[in-house]
Amino acid sequence: MRALLALALCLASCAPTEPGSVEAVAWGRDLVADPTLSSSGFNPFACTTCHPPTAGSSLLPGAPLEGIAARQAWWGGTVVRLVDAADFCFRAFMRSPDPLDPTDPRWRAVDEYLASVSPGPTQATLPFTVVRNVTDVPRGEVARGHAVYTGACAVCHGALKTGDGRLRPLVPVLPNVTREYGKLFPGTSPALVVIEKVRHGQSFGVGGTMPPYALERLSDADLGALLTALGL
């Protein structure tokens, strides 16, 4: 036991977190793709599960990592320190039993990596518009819906109808799981339950560990197309 403790202390003290070092940046790049950044044995998520590396057409729920450290604030302007913004994800979605420690060598390495992909001047806070009241949306084209599923849902839920490649066995298979919604949510259409899960994530206790999808990350038009692809 003492040997393990000594090893842990050595690893922490010898961790490559010298500010600006190539080693620190490389370690941080590895850590953002590693679910074990959270100490929870039940966590399947890495930072990159939800956050695409660069800005573009990604349909993942998180803002791109590129430029993230240069922003003035996070979570739509409600959080003013990057470590606090990360801590929210760390505990809410990555199931960490403890808050993110700003002095943890792993966070310092992640911070170095995020700084390395955030060159240039301070950037404006990205909007994060939460849909307050969930309502039905017009349906869209099925082809677009399949593209939305591939870009937004498959990373966790796996292939449509089979779940092949899903993040872990307990993640429900779509749209199969919606057949149970009539009993689980009586009086509410399965489509509206899906919209609730997408728009509010786990906020009201029906979205598992899902993050919420702001309007900027998934439009109502794309959500309507997704519902068509799900047969809802």
PDB file of C-alpha atoms in Angstrom:
ATOM      1  CA  MET A   1       0.000   0.000   0.000  1.00  0.00           C
ATOM      2  CA  ARG A   2       2.801   2.385   0.902  1.00  0.00           C
ATOM      3  CA  ALA A   3       4.555   1.518  -2.337  1.00  0.00           C
ATOM      4  CA  LEU A   4       1.440   2.352  -4.360  1.00  0.00           C
ATOM      5  CA  LEU A   5       1.028   5.647  -2.526  1.00  0.00           C
ATOM      6  CA  ALA A   6       4.662   6.523  -3.150  1.00  0.00           C
ATOM      7  CA  LEU A   7       4.252   5.690  -6.837  1.00  0.00           C
ATOM      8  CA  ALA A   8       1.154   7.880  -7.094  1.00  0.00           C
ATOM      9  CA  LEU A   9       2.941  10.795  -5.440  1.00  0.00           C
ATOM     10  CA  CYS A  10       5.910  10.341  -7.724  1.00  0.00           C
ATOM     11  CA  LEU A  11       3.740  10.290 -10.836  1.00  0.00           C
ATOM     12  CA  ALA A  12       1.964  13.455  -9.717  1.00  0.00           C
ATOM     13  CA  SER A  13       5.179  15.291  -8.869  1.00  0.00           C
ATOM     14  CA  CYS A  14       6.960  14.133 -12.020  1.00  0.00           C
ATOM     15  CA  ALA A  15       3.997  14.763 -14.329  1.00  0.00           C
ATOM     16  CA  PRO A  16       4.964  16.755 -17.444  1.00  0.00           C
ATOM     17  CA  THR A  17       3.028  19.928 -16.620  1.00  0.00           C
ATOM     18  CA  GLU A  18       5.726  22.561 -17.020  1.00  0.00           C
ATOM     19  CA  PRO A  19       3.798  25.538 -18.493  1.00  0.00           C
ATOM     20  CA  GLY A  20       4.046  25.538 -22.259  1.00  0.00           C
ATOM     21  CA  SER A  21       6.043  22.315 -22.474  1.00  0.00           C
ATOM     22  CA  VAL A  22       5.541  19.973 -25.395  1.00  0.00           C
ATOM     23  CA  GLU A  23       5.135  17.089 -22.949  1.00  0.00           C
ATOM     24  CA  ALA A  24       2.344  18.828 -21.039  1.00  0.00           C
ATOM     25  CA  VAL A  25       0.444  19.649 -24.229  1.00  0.00           C
ATOM     26  CA  ALA A  26       0.801  16.080 -25.499  1.00  0.00           C
ATOM     27  CA  TRP A  27      -0.389  14.638 -22.196  1.00  0.00           C
ATOM     28  CA  GLY A  28      -3.358  17.002 -22.163  1.00  0.00           C
ATOM     29  CA  ARG A  29      -4.273  15.993 -25.719  1.00  0.00           C
ATOM     30  CA  ASP A  30      -4.329  12.369 -24.610  1.00  0.00           C
ATOM     31  CA  LEU A  31      -6.357  13.145 -21.493  1.00  0.00           C
ATOM     32  CA  VAL A  32      -9.203  14.934 -23.292  1.00  0.00           C
ATOM     33  CA  ALA A  33      -9.781  11.695 -25.218  1.00  0.00           C
ATOM     34  CA  ASP A  34      -9.580   9.486 -22.116  1.00  0.00           C
ATOM     35  CA  PRO A  35     -12.689   8.619 -20.028  1.00  0.00           C
ATOM     36  CA  THR A  36     -10.447   7.762 -17.064  1.00  0.00           C
ATOM     37  CA  LEU A  37      -9.839  11.477 -16.594  1.00  0.00           C
ATOM     38  CA  SER A  38     -12.846  10.990 -14.310  1.00  0.00           C
ATOM     39  CA  SER A  39     -12.242   8.645 -11.397  1.00  0.00           C
ATOM     40  CA  SER A  40     -15.718   7.156 -11.764  1.00  0.00           C
ATOM     41  CA  GLY A  41     -15.696   3.551 -12.883  1.00  0.00           C
ATOM     42  CA  PHE A  42     -19.122   4.115 -14.449  1.00  0.00           C
ATOM     43  CA  ASN A  43     -18.088   6.949 -16.755  1.00  0.00           C
ATOM     44  CA  PRO A  44     -17.955   6.188 -20.498  1.00  0.00           C
ATOM     45  CA  PHE A  45     -17.380   9.789 -21.610  1.00  0.00           C
ATOM     46  CA  ALA A  46     -14.229  11.643 -22.601  1.00  0.00           C
ATOM     47  CA  CYS A  47     -14.163  15.367 -23.342  1.00  0.00           C
ATOM     48  CA  THR A  48     -13.996  14.519 -27.042  1.00  0.00           C
ATOM     49  CA  THR A  49     -17.173  12.438 -26.831  1.00  0.00           C
ATOM     50  CA  CYS A  50     -19.148  15.679 -26.786  1.00  0.00           C
ATOM     51  CA  HIS A  51     -16.656  18.317 -27.990  1.00  0.00           C
ATOM     52  CA  PRO A  52     -15.361  18.249 -31.595  1.00  0.00           C
ATOM     53  CA  PRO A  53     -11.711  19.270 -31.951  1.00  0.00           C
ATOM     54  CA  THR A  54     -12.345  22.111 -34.403  1.00  0.00           C
ATOM     55  CA  ALA A  55     -15.117  24.450 -35.431  1.00  0.00           C
ATOM     56  CA  GLY A  56     -17.232  23.328 -38.363  1.00  0.00           C
ATOM     57  CA  SER A  57     -20.353  21.345 -39.082  1.00  0.00           C
ATOM     58  CA  SER A  58     -20.158  18.902 -36.173  1.00  0.00           C
ATOM     59  CA  LEU A  59     -23.448  17.972 -34.544  1.00  0.00           C
ATOM     60  CA  LEU A  60     -21.909  17.002 -31.211  1.00  0.00           C
ATOM     61  CA  PRO A  61     -23.540  18.809 -28.262  1.00  0.00           C
ATOM     62  CA  GLY A  62     -20.403  20.549 -26.961  1.00  0.00           C
ATOM     63  CA  ALA A  63     -18.672  23.572 -28.405  1.00  0.00           C
ATOM     64  CA  PRO A  64     -15.405  22.907 -30.287  1.00  0.00           C
ATOM     65  CA  LEU A  65     -12.223  22.608 -28.254  1.00  0.00           C
ATOM     66  CA  GLU A  66     -10.462  24.869 -30.720  1.00  0.00           C
ATOM     67  CA  GLY A  67     -10.402  28.352 -29.189  1.00  0.00           C
ATOM     68  CA  ILE A  68     -12.054  27.257 -25.960  1.00  0.00           C
ATOM     69  CA  ALA A  69      -9.407  28.680 -23.617  1.00  0.00           C
ATOM     70  CA  ALA A  70      -9.572  32.096 -25.305  1.00  0.00           C
ATOM     71  CA  ARG A  71     -13.295  32.625 -24.750  1.00  0.00           C
ATOM     72  CA  GLN A  72     -14.463  35.274 -22.315  1.00  0.00           C
ATOM     73  CA  ALA A  73     -16.911  32.944 -20.588  1.00  0.00           C
ATOM     74  CA  TRP A  74     -18.529  29.546 -21.005  1.00  0.00           C
ATOM     75  CA  TRP A  75     -21.928  27.841 -20.854  1.00  0.00           C
ATOM     76  CA  GLY A  76     -23.488  30.790 -22.633  1.00  0.00           C
ATOM     77  CA  GLY A  77     -21.806  33.334 -20.358  1.00  0.00           C
ATOM     78  CA  THR A  78     -22.953  31.840 -17.052  1.00  0.00           C
ATOM     79  CA  VAL A  79     -19.484  30.576 -16.041  1.00  0.00           C
ATOM     80  CA  VAL A  80     -16.429  32.827 -15.988  1.00  0.00           C
ATOM     81  CA  ARG A  81     -13.596  30.350 -15.302  1.00  0.00           C
ATOM     82  CA  LEU A  82     -12.664  27.557 -17.680  1.00  0.00           C
ATOM     83  CA  VAL A  83     -11.928  25.161 -14.829  1.00  0.00           C
ATOM     84  CA  ASP A  84     -15.451  25.703 -13.470  1.00  0.00           C
ATOM     85  CA  ALA A  85     -16.983  25.078 -16.879  1.00  0.00           C
ATOM     86  CA  ALA A  86     -15.011  21.850 -17.153  1.00  0.00           C
ATOM     87  CA  ASP A  87     -15.935  20.899 -13.601  1.00  0.00           C
ATOM     88  CA  PHE A  88     -19.632  21.018 -14.489  1.00  0.00           C
ATOM     89  CA  CYS A  89     -19.055  18.444 -17.232  1.00  0.00           C
ATOM     90  CA  PHE A  90     -16.728  16.515 -14.981  1.00  0.00           C
ATOM     91  CA  ARG A  91     -19.385  15.934 -12.338  1.00  0.00           C
ATOM     92  CA  ALA A  92     -22.657  16.110 -14.263  1.00  0.00           C
ATOM     93  CA  PHE A  93     -21.725  13.950 -17.254  1.00  0.00           C
ATOM     94  CA  MET A  94     -18.461  12.200 -16.404  1.00  0.00           C
ATOM     95  CA  ARG A  95     -19.847  11.158 -13.010  1.00  0.00           C
ATOM     96  CA  SER A  96     -16.840  12.236 -10.995  1.00  0.00           C
ATOM     97  CA  PRO A  97     -17.586  11.958  -7.257  1.00  0.00           C
ATOM     98  CA  ASP A  98     -15.196  14.838  -6.590  1.00  0.00           C
ATOM     99  CA  PRO A  99     -14.892  18.340  -8.026  1.00  0.00           C
ATOM    100  CA  LEU A 100     -12.163  19.093 -10.518  1.00  0.00           C
ATOM    101  CA  ASP A 101      -9.064  20.192  -8.629  1.00  0.00           C
ATOM    102  CA  PRO A 102      -7.318  23.122 -10.386  1.00  0.00           C
ATOM    103  CA  THR A 103      -3.983  21.926  -8.945  1.00  0.00           C
ATOM    104  CA  ASP A 104      -4.362  18.359 -10.238  1.00  0.00           C
ATOM    105  CA  PRO A 105      -1.474  17.719 -12.684  1.00  0.00           C
ATOM    106  CA  ARG A 106      -3.929  16.134 -15.106  1.00  0.00           C
ATOM    107  CA  TRP A 107      -6.100  19.264 -15.255  1.00  0.00           C
ATOM    108  CA  ARG A 108      -2.989  21.417 -15.613  1.00  0.00           C
ATOM    109  CA  ALA A 109      -1.998  19.301 -18.621  1.00  0.00           C
ATOM    110  CA  VAL A 110      -5.503  19.564 -20.103  1.00  0.00           C
ATOM    111  CA  ASP A 111      -5.375  23.324 -19.537  1.00  0.00           C
ATOM    112  CA  GLU A 112      -2.030  23.480 -21.374  1.00  0.00           C
ATOM    113  CA  TYR A 113      -3.477  21.550 -24.300  1.00  0.00           C
ATOM    114  CA  LEU A 114      -6.582  23.735 -24.492  1.00  0.00           C
ATOM    115  CA  ALA A 115      -4.391  26.840 -24.414  1.00  0.00           C
ATOM    116  CA  SER A 116      -2.328  25.403 -27.267  1.00  0.00           C
ATOM    117  CA  VAL A 117      -5.428  25.090 -29.484  1.00  0.00           C
ATOM    118  CA  SER A 118      -6.662  28.561 -28.531  1.00  0.00           C
ATOM    119  CA  PRO A 119      -4.197  30.946 -30.183  1.00  0.00           C
ATOM    120  CA  GLY A 120      -4.850  34.590 -30.843  1.00  0.00           C
ATOM    121  CA  PRO A 121      -6.834  37.226 -28.962  1.00  0.00           C
ATOM    122  CA  THR A 122      -9.740  36.759 -26.608  1.00  0.00           C
ATOM    123  CA  GLN A 123     -12.814  35.351 -28.331  1.00  0.00           C
ATOM    124  CA  ALA A 124     -16.452  36.172 -27.754  1.00  0.00           C
ATOM    125  CA  THR A 125     -18.566  33.894 -25.590  1.00  0.00           C
ATOM    126  CA  LEU A 126     -20.442  31.373 -27.685  1.00  0.00           C
ATOM    127  CA  PRO A 127     -24.229  31.502 -27.298  1.00  0.00           C
ATOM    128  CA  PHE A 128     -25.931  28.555 -25.657  1.00  0.00           C
ATOM    129  CA  THR A 129     -29.684  28.858 -26.071  1.00  0.00           C
ATOM    130  CA  VAL A 130     -31.633  26.336 -24.025  1.00  0.00           C
ATOM    131  CA  VAL A 131     -35.184  25.623 -25.194  1.00  0.00           C
ATOM    132  CA  ARG A 132     -37.193  26.458 -22.110  1.00  0.00           C
ATOM    133  CA  ASN A 133     -40.528  24.835 -22.981  1.00  0.00           C
ATOM    134  CA  VAL A 134     -40.466  21.642 -24.995  1.00  0.00           C
ATOM    135  CA  THR A 135     -42.985  21.500 -27.855  1.00  0.00           C
ATOM    136  CA  ASP A 136     -43.327  19.331 -30.941  1.00  0.00           C
ATOM    137  CA  VAL A 137     -41.422  20.329 -34.081  1.00  0.00           C
ATOM    138  CA  PRO A 138     -42.209  19.926 -37.789  1.00  0.00           C
ATOM    139  CA  ARG A 139     -40.811  16.749 -39.313  1.00  0.00           C
ATOM    140  CA  GLY A 140     -38.043  16.876 -41.918  1.00  0.00           C
ATOM    141  CA  GLU A 141     -36.556  14.722 -44.626  1.00  0.00           C
ATOM    142  CA  VAL A 142     -35.553  11.195 -43.671  1.00  0.00           C
ATOM    143  CA  ALA A 143     -32.169  11.404 -45.429  1.00  0.00           C
ATOM    144  CA  ARG A 144     -31.268  14.447 -43.374  1.00  0.00           C
ATOM    145  CA  GLY A 145     -32.518  12.650 -40.290  1.00  0.00           C
ATOM    146  CA  HIS A 146     -30.148   9.758 -40.862  1.00  0.00           C
ATOM    147  CA  ALA A 147     -27.265  12.228 -41.263  1.00  0.00           C
ATOM    148  CA  VAL A 148     -28.253  13.920 -38.010  1.00  0.00           C
ATOM    149  CA  TYR A 149     -28.385  10.567 -36.253  1.00  0.00           C
ATOM    150  CA  THR A 150     -24.918   9.675 -37.515  1.00  0.00           C
ATOM    151  CA  GLY A 151     -23.465  13.014 -36.446  1.00  0.00           C
ATOM    152  CA  ALA A 152     -25.306  13.572 -33.176  1.00  0.00           C
ATOM    153  CA  CYS A 153     -26.471  10.251 -31.770  1.00  0.00           C
ATOM    154  CA  ALA A 154     -24.386   7.357 -33.068  1.00  0.00           C
ATOM    155  CA  VAL A 155     -21.314   8.216 -30.998  1.00  0.00           C
ATOM    156  CA  CYS A 156     -23.235   7.107 -27.896  1.00  0.00           C
ATOM    157  CA  HIS A 157     -26.194   5.075 -29.155  1.00  0.00           C
ATOM    158  CA  GLY A 158     -24.444   3.174 -31.930  1.00  0.00           C
ATOM    159  CA  ALA A 159     -26.048   2.175 -35.200  1.00  0.00           C
ATOM    160  CA  LEU A 160     -29.733   2.890 -35.706  1.00  0.00           C
ATOM    161  CA  LYS A 161     -31.980  -0.051 -34.726  1.00  0.00           C
ATOM    162  CA  THR A 162     -29.088  -2.363 -33.773  1.00  0.00           C
ATOM    163  CA  GLY A 163     -26.980  -0.296 -31.385  1.00  0.00           C
ATOM    164  CA  ASP A 164     -23.810  -1.700 -32.922  1.00  0.00           C
ATOM    165  CA  GLY A 165     -20.842   0.340 -31.706  1.00  0.00           C
ATOM    166  CA  ARG A 166     -22.717   2.058 -28.891  1.00  0.00           C
ATOM    167  CA  LEU A 167     -20.696   3.584 -26.101  1.00  0.00           C
ATOM    168  CA  ARG A 168     -21.646   0.958 -23.515  1.00  0.00           C
ATOM    169  CA  PRO A 169     -24.240  -1.832 -23.177  1.00  0.00           C
ATOM    170  CA  LEU A 170     -26.614   0.203 -21.006  1.00  0.00           C
ATOM    171  CA  VAL A 171     -27.010   2.952 -23.606  1.00  0.00           C
ATOM    172  CA  PRO A 172     -30.471   2.414 -25.139  1.00  0.00           C
ATOM    173  CA  VAL A 173     -30.870   1.383 -28.759  1.00  0.00           C
ATOM    174  CA  LEU A 174     -32.796   3.869 -30.885  1.00  0.00           C
ATOM    175  CA  PRO A 175     -35.575   3.906 -31.887  1.00  0.00           C
ATOM    176  CA  ASN A 176     -36.298   0.574 -30.166  1.00  0.00           C
ATOM    177  CA  VAL A 177     -36.400   2.061 -26.675  1.00  0.00           C
ATOM    178  CA  THR A 178     -39.197   4.459 -27.649  1.00  0.00           C
ATOM    179  CA  ARG A 179     -41.608   1.498 -27.692  1.00  0.00           C
ATOM    180  CA  GLU A 180     -41.427   1.546 -23.890  1.00  0.00           C
ATOM    181  CA  TYR A 181     -42.245   5.227 -23.557  1.00  0.00           C
ATOM    182  CA  GLY A 182     -45.995   4.670 -23.525  1.00  0.00           C
ATOM    183  CA  LYS A 183     -45.689   2.864 -20.180  1.00  0.00           C
ATOM    184  CA  LEU A 184     -42.867   4.979 -18.792  1.00  0.00           C
ATOM    185  CA  PHE A 185     -44.395   8.329 -19.751  1.00  0.00           C
ATOM    186  CA  PRO A 186     -48.168   7.787 -20.023  1.00  0.00           C
ATOM    187  CA  GLY A 187     -50.068  10.518 -21.778  1.00  0.00           C
ATOM    188  CA  THR A 188     -46.971  11.865 -23.557  1.00  0.00           C
ATOM    189  CA  SER A 189     -46.077  11.050 -27.135  1.00  0.00           C
ATOM    190  CA  PRO A 190     -42.790   9.207 -27.651  1.00  0.00           C
ATOM    191  CA  ALA A 191     -41.660  12.011 -29.961  1.00  0.00           C
ATOM    192  CA  LEU A 192     -42.083  14.589 -27.216  1.00  0.00           C
ATOM    193  CA  VAL A 193     -40.074  12.409 -24.814  1.00  0.00           C
ATOM    194  CA  VAL A 194     -37.237  12.277 -27.339  1.00  0.00           C
ATOM    195  CA  ILE A 195     -37.397  16.051 -27.773  1.00  0.00           C
ATOM    196  CA  GLU A 196     -37.258  16.474 -23.987  1.00  0.00           C
ATOM    197  CA  LYS A 197     -34.208  14.225 -23.719  1.00  0.00           C
ATOM    198  CA  VAL A 198     -32.440  16.025 -26.563  1.00  0.00           C
ATOM    199  CA  ARG A 199     -33.211  19.559 -25.402  1.00  0.00           C
ATOM    200  CA  HIS A 200     -32.731  19.162 -21.639  1.00  0.00           C
ATOM    201  CA  GLY A 201     -30.501  16.128 -21.325  1.00  0.00           C
ATOM    202  CA  GLN A 202     -30.498  14.828 -17.779  1.00  0.00           C
ATOM    203  CA  SER A 203     -31.861  18.067 -16.315  1.00  0.00           C
ATOM    204  CA  PHE A 204     -35.291  16.667 -15.470  1.00  0.00           C
ATOM    205  CA  GLY A 205     -34.254  13.102 -14.724  1.00  0.00           C
ATOM    206  CA  VAL A 206     -35.372  11.471 -17.977  1.00  0.00           C
ATOM    207  CA  GLY A 207     -32.234  11.848 -20.099  1.00  0.00           C
ATOM    208  CA  GLY A 208     -29.815   9.539 -18.323  1.00  0.00           C
ATOM    209  CA  THR A 209     -26.407  11.217 -18.489  1.00  0.00           C
ATOM    210  CA  MET A 210     -27.155  13.025 -21.757  1.00  0.00           C
ATOM    211  CA  PRO A 211     -25.942  16.586 -22.201  1.00  0.00           C
ATOM    212  CA  PRO A 212     -28.519  19.118 -23.411  1.00  0.00           C
ATOM    213  CA  TYR A 213     -28.582  20.223 -27.029  1.00  0.00           C
ATOM    214  CA  ALA A 214     -28.733  23.993 -27.365  1.00  0.00           C
ATOM    215  CA  LEU A 215     -30.352  25.469 -30.471  1.00  0.00           C
ATOM    216  CA  GLU A 216     -26.926  26.505 -31.733  1.00  0.00           C
ATOM    217  CA  ARG A 217     -25.768  22.885 -31.737  1.00  0.00           C
ATOM    218  CA  LEU A 218     -28.963  21.283 -33.108  1.00  0.00           C
ATOM    219  CA  SER A 219     -31.696  23.248 -34.838  1.00  0.00           C
ATOM    220  CA  ASP A 220     -35.388  22.424 -34.641  1.00  0.00           C
ATOM    221  CA  ALA A 221     -35.208  21.579 -38.355  1.00  0.00           C
ATOM    222  CA  ASP A 222     -32.509  18.977 -37.726  1.00  0.00           C
ATOM    223  CA  LEU A 223     -34.388  17.653 -34.710  1.00  0.00           C
ATOM    224  CA  GLY A 224     -37.522  17.267 -36.830  1.00  0.00           C
ATOM    225  CA  ALA A 225     -35.559  15.360 -39.463  1.00  0.00           C
ATOM    226  CA  LEU A 226     -34.125  13.109 -36.744  1.00  0.00           C
ATOM    227  CA  LEU A 227     -37.630  12.290 -35.514  1.00  0.00           C
ATOM    228  CA  THR A 228     -38.553  11.254 -39.054  1.00  0.00           C
ATOM    229  CA  ALA A 229     -35.563   8.924 -39.200  1.00  0.00           C
ATOM    230  CA  LEU A 230     -36.622   7.461 -35.852  1.00  0.00           C
ATOM    231  CA  GLY A 231     -40.113   6.825 -37.209  1.00  0.00           C
ATOM    232  CA  LEU A 232     -41.675   9.293 -34.776  1.00  0.00           C
TER     233      LEU A 232
END
